Every structure is written in structure tokens, then in C-alpha cells.
Amino acid sequence: MRLLAVETSCDETALALVECSEDLENPRFKVLRSVVASQIPLHRRFGGVVPSLAKREHLKNLPIIFRKIGGESLRDKTDAVVVTVGPGLEPALWTGIEFAKSLAKRWKKPLIGASHLQGHLYSFLLEPQENLEDVFPSAALVVSGGHTILLLLQSLVKYKKLGETRDDAAGEAFDKAARLLRLPYPGGPEIEKAAKKGNPKAVAFPRPMIHDKNYDFSFSGLKTSLLYYLKQSFKADWKEFNKNYGQNKIKLENLNDVAASFEQALVDSLVYKTVKAAKEFKVKSIGVSGGVAANSLLRNSLRKESKKLDIAFLSASKRWNTDNAAMIAVAGYINFLNRKRLKIEAQPNLGL
Ligand code: KG4
Ligand code: ZN
């Protein structure tokens, strides 16, 4: 069946048409069309996502990208409409839901609700797949701007949460660190770019909770260490540096080294706990998804660790890790196969 998916949970407006086939044991997906309209340049001025602006942009972008993806001509090619119902920014979620509702009504097609987090979790299915028999149980890390969750998957639909962040999400930590370093929003790609030119051993940042017995994470202490490090580096000039936000009058001389050390500390914490879970539960694969999974150091480290353990590594290409609607079609199809119905209303705190 062909699903048309709508995603507006945060700062990307996205639509996709995906051909979905086969069953829960081995679902198959082929992305026929996918369009993502990013609002990043708009929110950049404010150093983060402004919900009311996000809503306005989604309202403006939805009809534009609907036309771009094929518009009314897709009616005969679509079997059902899927929409993200949560988690996310409430006003942003409603724009997608209202759009999808009216489309489904006009086209007389069923409407399926999907979870944004399940979209991330299942995004690896958008890549050509081996047989799924060989990947479960799996240790799956979902790392985005709002979430950091480690799961143990027994199958696509049977999983339990092993741990999650106690404070900031990994992406949020990157974004906040970038703000401190006077780098633009979103911080993850900017820190990664600077880090490529730096020495990850230059500054000894902490790896919070790494020795705790649980599978939880914590990143706010890491961010505070960065703040102390900057205050210490600038000393008398700190006030001036702070005042000149965005004007770059005073620069951090070892910016690349600081970025590389911060990135390494954050990635080490994520990798350490994921590998610990992989060993304890004797998994057959490690998975990583969500915006932060676009980070090369994280992907390469987890890929290397999977190889060492002689297990599979599951992750979609970067384009399917950051927000998109193809992954929402996947989550919708799995809900359909699993007969799981989500209420078609904005659920800002919907969990996994
Ligand atoms: O999944 P996503 O696109 O949106 C949410 O569901 O939150 O994730 C966005 C987050 C942002 O915090 C962004 O800084 C981070 O993913 N991110 C990265 C990279 N690309 C995006 N973090 C580290 N390295 C990257 N290359
Ligand atoms: Zn996301």
C-alpha cells in the first residue's frame, strides 16, 4: 500500500509518499517521493525554535510542498494518509494534523496517527535491509533534539526502555554548547564541523554517569563544565564575550579543540552505555537514530563497536536521521500492521 505522510512536529515541514509492503516480520519500504522544507534559517536568529513561528511557517509551507510533491494528482496513488501526532511542539503538531485530516476527508482515505519517536526508531528500514530475523534482540539508541533513549528491542513492536536522559537530550546539549560557543543553531552540525579541525583530547570534559550501574544519561553537567571552561579561559573578558553574542568581536582561540573535546565527551557517554547494554543483553545488533545520529563520530564509533562485537549495525543514512516524513510513513505502516491506533490529536509528550 502507498502511504502519504505528513510531519510538522518541530522545525521541518515534510511530506513523503512511501510504498509499504509485506508483514511485521519483514516490512519493506520504497520512498517514492520526499520533500523537507527546513525552517532553520528562520529560527537561527533566535538561537532555537520559536513555536509560534514554527506554526506559521508550517501553515505557509504545507500547501507549497504539497504541490511540489504532486498535489491532487497523488489521490489515486495514495491508500492512506499518515500524520505525526506527537511528541513535539503542540501548535506545530496541530498544523500537520489539521492538514492531514482535511486531506483524508477530501480524498476519502483512512487517516493513521504515528509517533515521531517511532519514526526515528524505524528509520533504518528505509535502507535496503538484510533479513530482520538476524537483528533481534537489538540495542537501539534514539538521539534527537528532544530525546535520548536506549531501548532493548525484541522485535519491531516489542521493546522496553533501558534508560534515558535525566536532564538535557543529546541534541539539546549540542545546541546549548553551540550557543555558549557562539555558533549558530542547530548546534550539532556546527560543533561537528569545528570538531573535525580540533583535538578531542585537548580539554578533559567529564563523561557524566558513565560508571553508574543504570542505562541513564545526563548531559547538563557536561554543558556546565563547558561554561566553567569558557569563564576560566576568558577571565576578565568573559563579560565582554557574553555581551557580544552573535557579533564575534572576541573569539575563542581554541574553538576547534573545545568543540572536538566536547563532542568526544558526549559521544563517549552515548557509546559506553549502548555497548554495555549490547553486551549485557547479548544483542544481535546495535541501532542508532534521530538527528544526532547524523553525527559521524557517533555513527563511526558505534559501527566500530558493533564490528568488534561481531553484530550488525543499523542506521539510516543521514538524510533519514534528521526529521523527514518518510520515517513517519514507516511508523504509520507498522501501526497499521500492528493494529495500533493513536488518537488523531496533538500529543506533545507522547512517549515510546
Ligand atoms: O531528530 P531531529 O532532526 O529533531 C528532533 O526530533 O529533535 O534532531 C535535531 C537535533 C538537533 O539538536 C541537532 O543539533 C542535532 O539533532 N543534530 C546533530 C547533527 N545533526 C543534527 N547533532 C550532532 N551532530 C550532527 N551532525
Ligand atoms: Zn526528530
CSV table of C-alpha atoms and ligand atoms in Angstrom, one decimal:
chain,number,residue,atom,x,y,z
A,1,MET,CA,0.0,0.0,0.0
A,2,ARG,CA,1.0,3.6,-0.6
A,3,LEU,CA,1.1,6.0,2.3
A,4,LEU,CA,1.3,9.8,2.2
A,5,ALA,CA,2.9,11.0,5.4
A,6,VAL,CA,2.8,14.5,7.0
A,7,GLU,CA,5.4,15.6,9.6
A,8,THR,CA,5.3,19.0,11.3
A,9,SER,CA,6.3,18.2,14.9
A,10,CYS,CA,9.2,20.7,15.1
A,11,ASP,CA,11.0,22.9,12.6
A,12,GLU,CA,10.8,20.9,9.5
A,13,THR,CA,7.7,20.7,7.3
A,14,ALA,CA,7.8,17.4,5.5
A,15,LEU,CA,5.7,15.2,3.2
A,16,ALA,CA,6.5,11.8,1.7
A,17,LEU,CA,4.9,9.1,-0.4
A,18,VAL,CA,6.1,5.7,0.5
A,19,GLU,CA,5.3,2.3,-0.9
A,20,CYS,CA,4.9,-0.1,2.0
A,21,SER,CA,4.6,-3.9,1.7
A,22,GLU,CA,4.9,-7.3,3.5
A,23,ASP,CA,4.3,-8.0,7.1
A,24,LEU,CA,5.6,-7.2,10.6
A,25,GLU,CA,8.3,-9.9,10.3
A,26,ASN,CA,9.9,-8.2,7.4
A,27,PRO,CA,8.2,-5.0,6.2
A,28,ARG,CA,9.6,-3.4,3.0
A,29,PHE,CA,9.6,0.3,2.1
A,30,LYS,CA,10.3,2.3,-1.0
A,31,VAL,CA,10.4,6.1,-0.8
A,32,LEU,CA,8.7,7.3,-4.0
A,33,ARG,CA,8.8,11.0,-3.1
A,34,SER,CA,10.0,13.0,-0.2
A,35,VAL,CA,10.2,16.7,0.4
A,36,VAL,CA,11.5,18.5,3.5
A,37,ALA,CA,11.2,22.3,4.0
A,38,SER,CA,13.5,23.4,6.7
A,39,GLN,CA,12.8,26.4,8.9
A,40,ILE,CA,16.4,26.5,10.3
A,41,PRO,CA,17.4,29.9,8.7
A,42,LEU,CA,14.2,31.5,10.3
A,43,HIS,CA,14.8,30.1,13.8
A,44,ARG,CA,18.6,30.7,13.7
A,45,ARG,CA,18.2,34.4,14.5
A,46,PHE,CA,16.6,33.4,17.8
A,47,GLY,CA,19.1,30.7,18.7
A,48,GLY,CA,16.4,28.0,18.8
A,49,VAL,CA,12.9,27.0,17.7
A,50,VAL,CA,10.2,29.5,18.4
A,51,PRO,CA,6.9,27.5,18.5
A,52,SER,CA,4.6,30.3,17.2
A,53,LEU,CA,6.9,31.0,14.3
A,54,ALA,CA,7.1,27.2,13.6
A,55,LYS,CA,3.3,27.0,13.4
A,56,ARG,CA,3.1,30.0,11.0
A,57,GLU,CA,5.8,28.5,8.7
A,58,HIS,CA,4.2,25.1,8.6
A,59,LEU,CA,0.9,26.7,7.6
A,60,LYS,CA,2.7,28.6,4.8
A,61,ASN,CA,4.9,25.6,3.7
A,62,LEU,CA,2.3,22.8,3.7
A,63,PRO,CA,0.4,23.8,0.6
A,64,ILE,CA,3.7,24.7,-1.2
A,65,ILE,CA,5.4,21.3,-0.6
A,66,PHE,CA,2.1,19.5,-1.2
A,67,ARG,CA,2.1,21.0,-4.7
A,68,LYS,CA,5.8,20.2,-5.1
A,69,ILE,CA,5.3,16.5,-4.2
A,70,GLY,CA,2.4,16.1,-6.7
A,71,GLY,CA,-0.6,17.7,-5.2
A,72,GLU,CA,-4.1,16.4,-6.1
A,73,SER,CA,-2.6,14.0,-8.7
A,74,LEU,CA,-1.5,11.8,-5.7
A,75,ARG,CA,-5.0,11.0,-4.8
A,76,ASP,CA,-5.2,7.9,-6.9
A,77,LYS,CA,-1.7,6.8,-5.8
A,78,THR,CA,-2.5,7.1,-2.1
A,79,ASP,CA,-4.1,4.4,0.0
A,80,ALA,CA,-4.0,6.2,3.4
A,81,VAL,CA,-2.7,9.4,5.0
A,82,VAL,CA,-0.3,9.2,8.0
A,83,VAL,CA,0.4,12.1,10.3
A,84,THR,CA,2.7,12.7,13.3
A,85,VAL,CA,0.6,13.1,16.4
A,86,GLY,CA,3.5,13.5,18.9
A,87,PRO,CA,5.8,14.1,20.6
A,88,GLY,CA,6.6,17.7,19.5
A,89,LEU,CA,5.5,21.3,19.8
A,90,GLU,CA,1.8,21.4,20.2
A,91,PRO,CA,1.0,24.3,17.8
A,92,ALA,CA,3.3,22.8,15.2
A,93,LEU,CA,1.7,19.3,15.6
A,94,TRP,CA,-1.8,20.7,15.1
A,95,THR,CA,-0.9,22.2,11.7
A,96,GLY,CA,0.1,18.8,10.3
A,97,ILE,CA,-2.9,17.1,11.9
A,98,GLU,CA,-5.4,19.6,10.5
A,99,PHE,CA,-3.8,19.4,7.1
A,100,ALA,CA,-3.8,15.6,7.1
A,101,LYS,CA,-7.4,15.4,8.4
A,102,SER,CA,-8.8,17.6,5.7
A,103,LEU,CA,-6.8,15.8,3.0
A,104,ALA,CA,-8.0,12.4,4.2
A,105,LYS,CA,-11.6,13.6,4.3
A,106,ARG,CA,-11.4,15.2,0.8
A,107,TRP,CA,-9.7,12.1,-0.7
A,108,LYS,CA,-11.9,9.7,1.3
A,109,LYS,CA,-8.9,7.8,2.6
A,110,PRO,CA,-8.2,6.4,6.1
A,111,LEU,CA,-6.0,8.5,8.4
A,112,ILE,CA,-3.3,6.9,10.5
A,113,GLY,CA,-1.6,8.5,13.5
A,114,ALA,CA,2.2,8.0,14.0
A,115,SER,CA,4.7,8.7,16.7
A,116,HIS,CA,7.7,10.8,15.8
A,117,LEU,CA,10.0,8.8,18.0
A,118,GLN,CA,8.9,5.5,16.4
A,119,GLY,CA,9.6,7.2,13.1
A,120,HIS,CA,13.2,7.7,14.2
A,121,LEU,CA,13.4,4.3,15.7
A,122,TYR,CA,12.3,2.6,12.5
A,123,SER,CA,14.2,4.9,10.1
A,124,PHE,CA,16.8,2.1,9.4
A,125,LEU,CA,14.0,0.3,7.5
A,126,LEU,CA,14.3,3.0,4.8
A,127,GLU,CA,17.6,1.5,3.8
A,128,PRO,CA,17.9,-1.8,1.9
A,129,GLN,CA,17.6,-4.5,4.6
A,130,GLU,CA,19.0,-7.8,5.5
A,131,ASN,CA,16.5,-10.3,6.9
A,132,LEU,CA,15.2,-8.9,10.2
A,133,GLU,CA,15.4,-12.3,11.8
A,134,ASP,CA,19.1,-11.7,12.2
A,135,VAL,CA,18.9,-8.4,14.1
A,136,PHE,CA,16.8,-9.0,17.2
A,137,PRO,CA,17.3,-8.6,20.0
A,138,SER,CA,18.7,-5.1,19.3
A,139,ALA,CA,20.1,-2.3,21.5
A,140,ALA,CA,18.6,0.9,19.9
A,141,LEU,CA,19.7,4.4,20.8
A,142,VAL,CA,17.3,7.2,19.8
A,143,VAL,CA,19.1,10.5,20.0
A,144,SER,CA,17.4,13.7,18.9
A,145,GLY,CA,16.9,17.3,19.9
A,146,GLY,CA,14.3,16.4,22.5
A,147,HIS,CA,15.1,12.8,23.4
A,148,THR,CA,17.9,10.4,24.4
A,149,ILE,CA,16.5,6.9,24.9
A,150,LEU,CA,18.2,3.5,25.0
A,151,LEU,CA,15.8,0.6,24.1
A,152,LEU,CA,16.0,-3.2,24.0
A,153,LEU,CA,14.1,-4.4,21.0
A,154,GLN,CA,12.8,-8.0,20.9
A,155,SER,CA,11.0,-7.2,17.7
A,156,LEU,CA,9.8,-4.2,15.8
A,157,VAL,CA,6.9,-3.8,18.1
A,158,LYS,CA,8.0,-5.4,21.3
A,159,TYR,CA,10.6,-3.4,23.2
A,160,LYS,CA,11.4,-1.9,26.6
A,161,LYS,CA,13.2,1.2,27.7
A,162,LEU,CA,16.5,0.5,29.3
A,163,GLY,CA,17.4,4.1,30.1
A,164,GLU,CA,17.0,7.8,29.1
A,165,THR,CA,18.4,11.2,29.8
A,166,ARG,CA,17.8,12.6,33.2
A,167,ASP,CA,18.1,16.2,32.0
A,168,ASP,CA,19.1,17.5,28.6
A,169,ALA,CA,18.8,15.4,25.4
A,170,ALA,CA,22.0,14.8,23.5
A,171,GLY,CA,20.9,17.2,20.6
A,172,GLU,CA,19.8,19.8,23.2
A,173,ALA,CA,23.3,19.5,24.8
A,174,PHE,CA,24.9,20.1,21.4
A,175,ASP,CA,22.6,23.1,20.7
A,176,LYS,CA,23.3,24.6,24.2
A,177,ALA,CA,27.0,24.1,23.8
A,178,ALA,CA,26.9,25.8,20.4
A,179,ARG,CA,25.2,28.8,21.9
A,180,LEU,CA,27.9,29.0,24.6
A,181,LEU,CA,30.5,28.8,21.8
A,182,ARG,CA,28.6,31.5,19.8
A,183,LEU,CA,27.9,29.0,17.0
A,184,PRO,CA,24.6,29.1,15.1
A,185,TYR,CA,21.5,26.9,15.7
A,186,PRO,CA,21.3,23.9,15.3
A,187,GLY,CA,24.4,23.3,17.2
A,188,GLY,CA,25.1,19.7,16.4
A,189,PRO,CA,26.3,20.1,12.8
A,190,GLU,CA,28.2,23.3,13.7
A,191,ILE,CA,30.1,21.6,16.6
A,192,GLU,CA,30.8,18.6,14.3
A,193,LYS,CA,32.2,20.9,11.6
A,194,ALA,CA,34.5,22.7,14.1
A,195,ALA,CA,35.4,19.4,15.9
A,196,LYS,CA,36.8,18.0,12.6
A,197,LYS,CA,39.6,20.5,12.8
A,198,GLY,CA,40.3,20.1,16.5
A,199,ASN,CA,42.0,17.8,19.0
A,200,PRO,CA,39.4,15.8,21.0
A,201,LYS,CA,42.0,15.3,23.8
A,202,ALA,CA,42.7,19.0,24.3
A,203,VAL,CA,40.2,19.6,27.1
A,204,ALA,CA,39.3,17.0,29.7
A,205,PHE,CA,35.5,17.3,29.9
A,206,PRO,CA,33.6,14.8,32.2
A,207,ARG,CA,31.7,11.7,31.0
A,208,PRO,CA,28.7,12.1,33.4
A,209,MET,CA,27.1,8.9,34.8
A,210,ILE,CA,29.4,6.6,32.8
A,211,HIS,CA,30.2,4.5,35.8
A,212,ASP,CA,26.6,4.3,37.2
A,213,LYS,CA,25.0,0.9,37.0
A,214,ASN,CA,21.9,2.1,35.2
A,215,TYR,CA,21.4,2.9,31.5
A,216,ASP,CA,20.5,6.6,32.0
A,217,PHE,CA,22.4,9.6,30.7
A,218,SER,CA,23.0,13.1,31.9
A,219,PHE,CA,24.3,16.0,29.8
A,220,SER,CA,23.6,19.1,31.8
A,221,GLY,CA,26.8,18.7,33.9
A,222,LEU,CA,28.8,18.5,30.6
A,223,LYS,CA,27.3,21.7,29.5
A,224,THR,CA,28.1,23.4,32.9
A,225,SER,CA,31.8,22.2,32.5
A,226,LEU,CA,31.9,23.9,29.2
A,227,LEU,CA,30.6,27.1,30.7
A,228,TYR,CA,33.2,27.0,33.5
A,229,TYR,CA,35.9,26.3,31.0
A,230,LEU,CA,34.9,29.3,28.9
A,231,LYS,CA,34.7,31.6,32.0
A,232,GLN,CA,38.1,30.4,33.0
A,233,SER,CA,39.5,31.0,29.6
A,234,PHE,CA,38.2,34.5,29.1
A,235,LYS,CA,38.6,35.6,32.7
A,236,ALA,CA,38.3,39.4,32.6
A,237,ASP,CA,37.0,39.3,29.0
A,238,TRP,CA,34.1,36.9,29.9
A,239,LYS,CA,31.6,39.7,30.3
A,240,GLU,CA,32.6,41.2,27.0
A,241,PHE,CA,32.3,37.8,25.3
A,242,ASN,CA,28.9,37.3,26.8
A,243,LYS,CA,27.8,40.8,25.8
A,244,ASN,CA,28.9,40.4,22.2
A,245,TYR,CA,26.6,37.4,21.5
A,246,GLY,CA,26.4,37.0,17.7
A,247,GLN,CA,28.9,39.8,17.0
A,248,ASN,CA,32.0,37.7,17.2
A,249,LYS,CA,34.2,40.5,18.4
A,250,ILE,CA,36.0,38.3,20.8
A,251,LYS,CA,36.8,34.8,19.6
A,252,LEU,CA,37.7,31.6,21.5
A,253,GLU,CA,41.1,30.9,20.1
A,254,ASN,CA,41.0,27.1,20.6
A,255,LEU,CA,37.3,26.8,19.4
A,256,ASN,CA,38.0,23.7,17.3
A,257,ASP,CA,39.8,21.9,20.2
A,258,VAL,CA,37.0,22.7,22.6
A,259,ALA,CA,34.3,21.6,20.1
A,260,ALA,CA,36.2,18.3,19.4
A,261,SER,CA,36.7,17.6,23.2
A,262,PHE,CA,33.0,18.4,23.9
A,263,GLU,CA,31.8,16.2,21.0
A,264,GLN,CA,34.1,13.3,22.1
A,265,ALA,CA,32.8,13.5,25.8
A,266,LEU,CA,29.2,13.4,24.7
A,267,VAL,CA,29.7,10.6,22.1
A,268,ASP,CA,31.8,8.6,24.7
A,269,SER,CA,28.8,8.7,27.1
A,270,LEU,CA,26.4,7.5,24.5
A,271,VAL,CA,28.6,4.8,23.1
A,272,TYR,CA,29.7,3.5,26.5
A,273,LYS,CA,26.1,2.8,27.7
A,274,THR,CA,24.9,1.4,24.4
A,275,VAL,CA,27.8,-1.0,24.2
A,276,LYS,CA,27.3,-2.0,27.9
A,277,ALA,CA,23.7,-2.9,27.1
A,278,ALA,CA,24.7,-4.7,23.9
A,279,LYS,CA,27.0,-6.9,25.9
A,280,GLU,CA,24.6,-7.5,28.9
A,281,PHE,CA,21.7,-8.4,26.7
A,282,LYS,CA,23.8,-10.3,24.1
A,283,VAL,CA,22.1,-8.5,21.3
A,284,LYS,CA,22.5,-9.2,17.6
A,285,SER,CA,22.6,-5.6,16.5
A,286,ILE,CA,23.1,-2.0,17.7
A,287,GLY,CA,20.9,0.7,16.2
A,288,VAL,CA,21.1,4.5,16.3
A,289,SER,CA,18.6,7.0,15.0
A,290,GLY,CA,17.4,10.6,15.4
A,291,GLY,CA,19.1,13.9,14.4
A,292,VAL,CA,22.2,13.3,16.5
A,293,ALA,CA,22.7,10.0,14.6
A,294,ALA,CA,23.7,12.2,11.7
A,295,ASN,CA,27.0,12.8,13.7
A,296,SER,CA,29.9,11.0,12.0
A,297,LEU,CA,31.8,10.4,15.2
A,298,LEU,CA,28.8,8.8,16.9
A,299,ARG,CA,27.9,6.6,13.9
A,300,ASN,CA,31.5,5.6,13.2
A,301,SER,CA,32.2,4.8,16.9
A,302,LEU,CA,29.0,2.6,17.2
A,303,ARG,CA,29.8,1.0,13.8
A,304,LYS,CA,33.3,0.1,15.1
A,305,GLU,CA,32.0,-1.3,18.4
A,306,SER,CA,29.4,-3.4,16.5
A,307,LYS,CA,32.1,-4.8,14.4
A,308,LYS,CA,34.2,-5.6,17.4
A,309,LEU,CA,31.2,-7.5,18.9
A,310,ASP,CA,30.6,-9.1,15.5
A,311,ILE,CA,27.0,-7.9,15.4
A,312,ALA,CA,25.0,-5.8,12.9
A,313,PHE,CA,24.9,-2.0,12.9
A,314,LEU,CA,21.6,-0.5,12.0
A,315,SER,CA,21.3,3.2,11.0
A,316,ALA,CA,19.7,5.0,8.1
A,317,SER,CA,21.7,7.4,6.0
A,318,LYS,CA,22.0,11.0,7.4
A,319,ARG,CA,19.0,12.2,5.3
A,320,TRP,CA,16.6,9.9,7.1
A,321,ASN,CA,18.1,10.5,10.5
A,322,THR,CA,17.1,14.2,10.7
A,323,ASP,CA,13.4,15.0,10.6
A,324,ASN,CA,11.5,13.8,7.5
A,325,ALA,CA,8.2,12.3,6.6
A,326,ALA,CA,9.3,9.0,5.0
A,327,MET,CA,10.1,7.7,8.5
A,328,ILE,CA,6.6,8.8,9.6
A,329,ALA,CA,5.1,6.6,6.8
A,330,VAL,CA,7.2,3.7,8.1
A,331,ALA,CA,5.8,4.2,11.7
A,332,GLY,CA,2.3,4.6,10.3
A,333,TYR,CA,2.6,1.3,8.3
A,334,ILE,CA,3.9,-0.5,11.4
A,335,ASN,CA,1.0,0.8,13.5
A,336,PHE,CA,-1.4,-0.3,10.7
A,337,LEU,CA,0.1,-3.9,10.7
A,338,ASN,CA,0.2,-4.0,14.5
A,339,ARG,CA,-3.4,-2.7,14.7
A,340,LYS,CA,-2.3,0.1,17.0
A,341,ARG,CA,-4.5,3.2,16.8
A,342,LEU,CA,-3.2,6.5,18.0
A,343,LYS,CA,-5.7,9.3,18.8
A,344,ILE,CA,-5.6,11.9,16.0
A,345,GLU,CA,-4.9,14.9,18.2
A,346,ALA,CA,-1.7,16.6,19.2
A,347,GLN,CA,0.1,14.7,21.9
A,348,PRO,CA,3.1,16.8,22.8
A,349,ASN,CA,4.5,14.4,25.3
A,350,LEU,CA,3.8,11.1,23.6
A,351,GLY,CA,6.4,8.5,24.8
A,352,LEU,CA,7.8,5.5,23.1
B,1,KG4,O1,15.7,14.4,15.1
B,1,KG4,P1,15.9,15.9,14.9
B,1,KG4,O2,16.1,16.3,13.5
B,1,KG4,O3,14.7,16.7,15.5
B,1,KG4,C1,14.1,16.3,16.7
B,1,KG4,O4,13.3,15.3,16.7
B,1,KG4,O5,14.5,16.8,17.7
B,1,KG4,O6,17.1,16.2,15.8
B,1,KG4,C2,17.6,17.5,15.8
B,1,KG4,C3,18.8,17.6,16.7
B,1,KG4,C4,19.4,19.0,17.0
B,1,KG4,O7,19.6,19.1,18.4
B,1,KG4,C5,20.7,19.0,16.2
B,1,KG4,O8,21.7,19.8,16.8
B,1,KG4,C6,21.1,17.5,16.2
B,1,KG4,O9,19.9,16.8,16.1
B,1,KG4,N1,22.0,17.2,15.1
B,1,KG4,C7,23.3,16.8,15.3
B,1,KG4,C8,23.8,16.7,14.0
B,1,KG4,N2,22.8,17.0,13.1
B,1,KG4,C9,21.7,17.3,13.8
B,1,KG4,N3,24.0,16.6,16.4
B,1,KG4,C10,25.3,16.2,16.2
B,1,KG4,N4,25.9,16.1,15.0
B,1,KG4,C11,25.2,16.3,13.9
B,1,KG4,N5,25.8,16.2,12.7
B,2,ZN,ZN,13.1,14.2,15.2
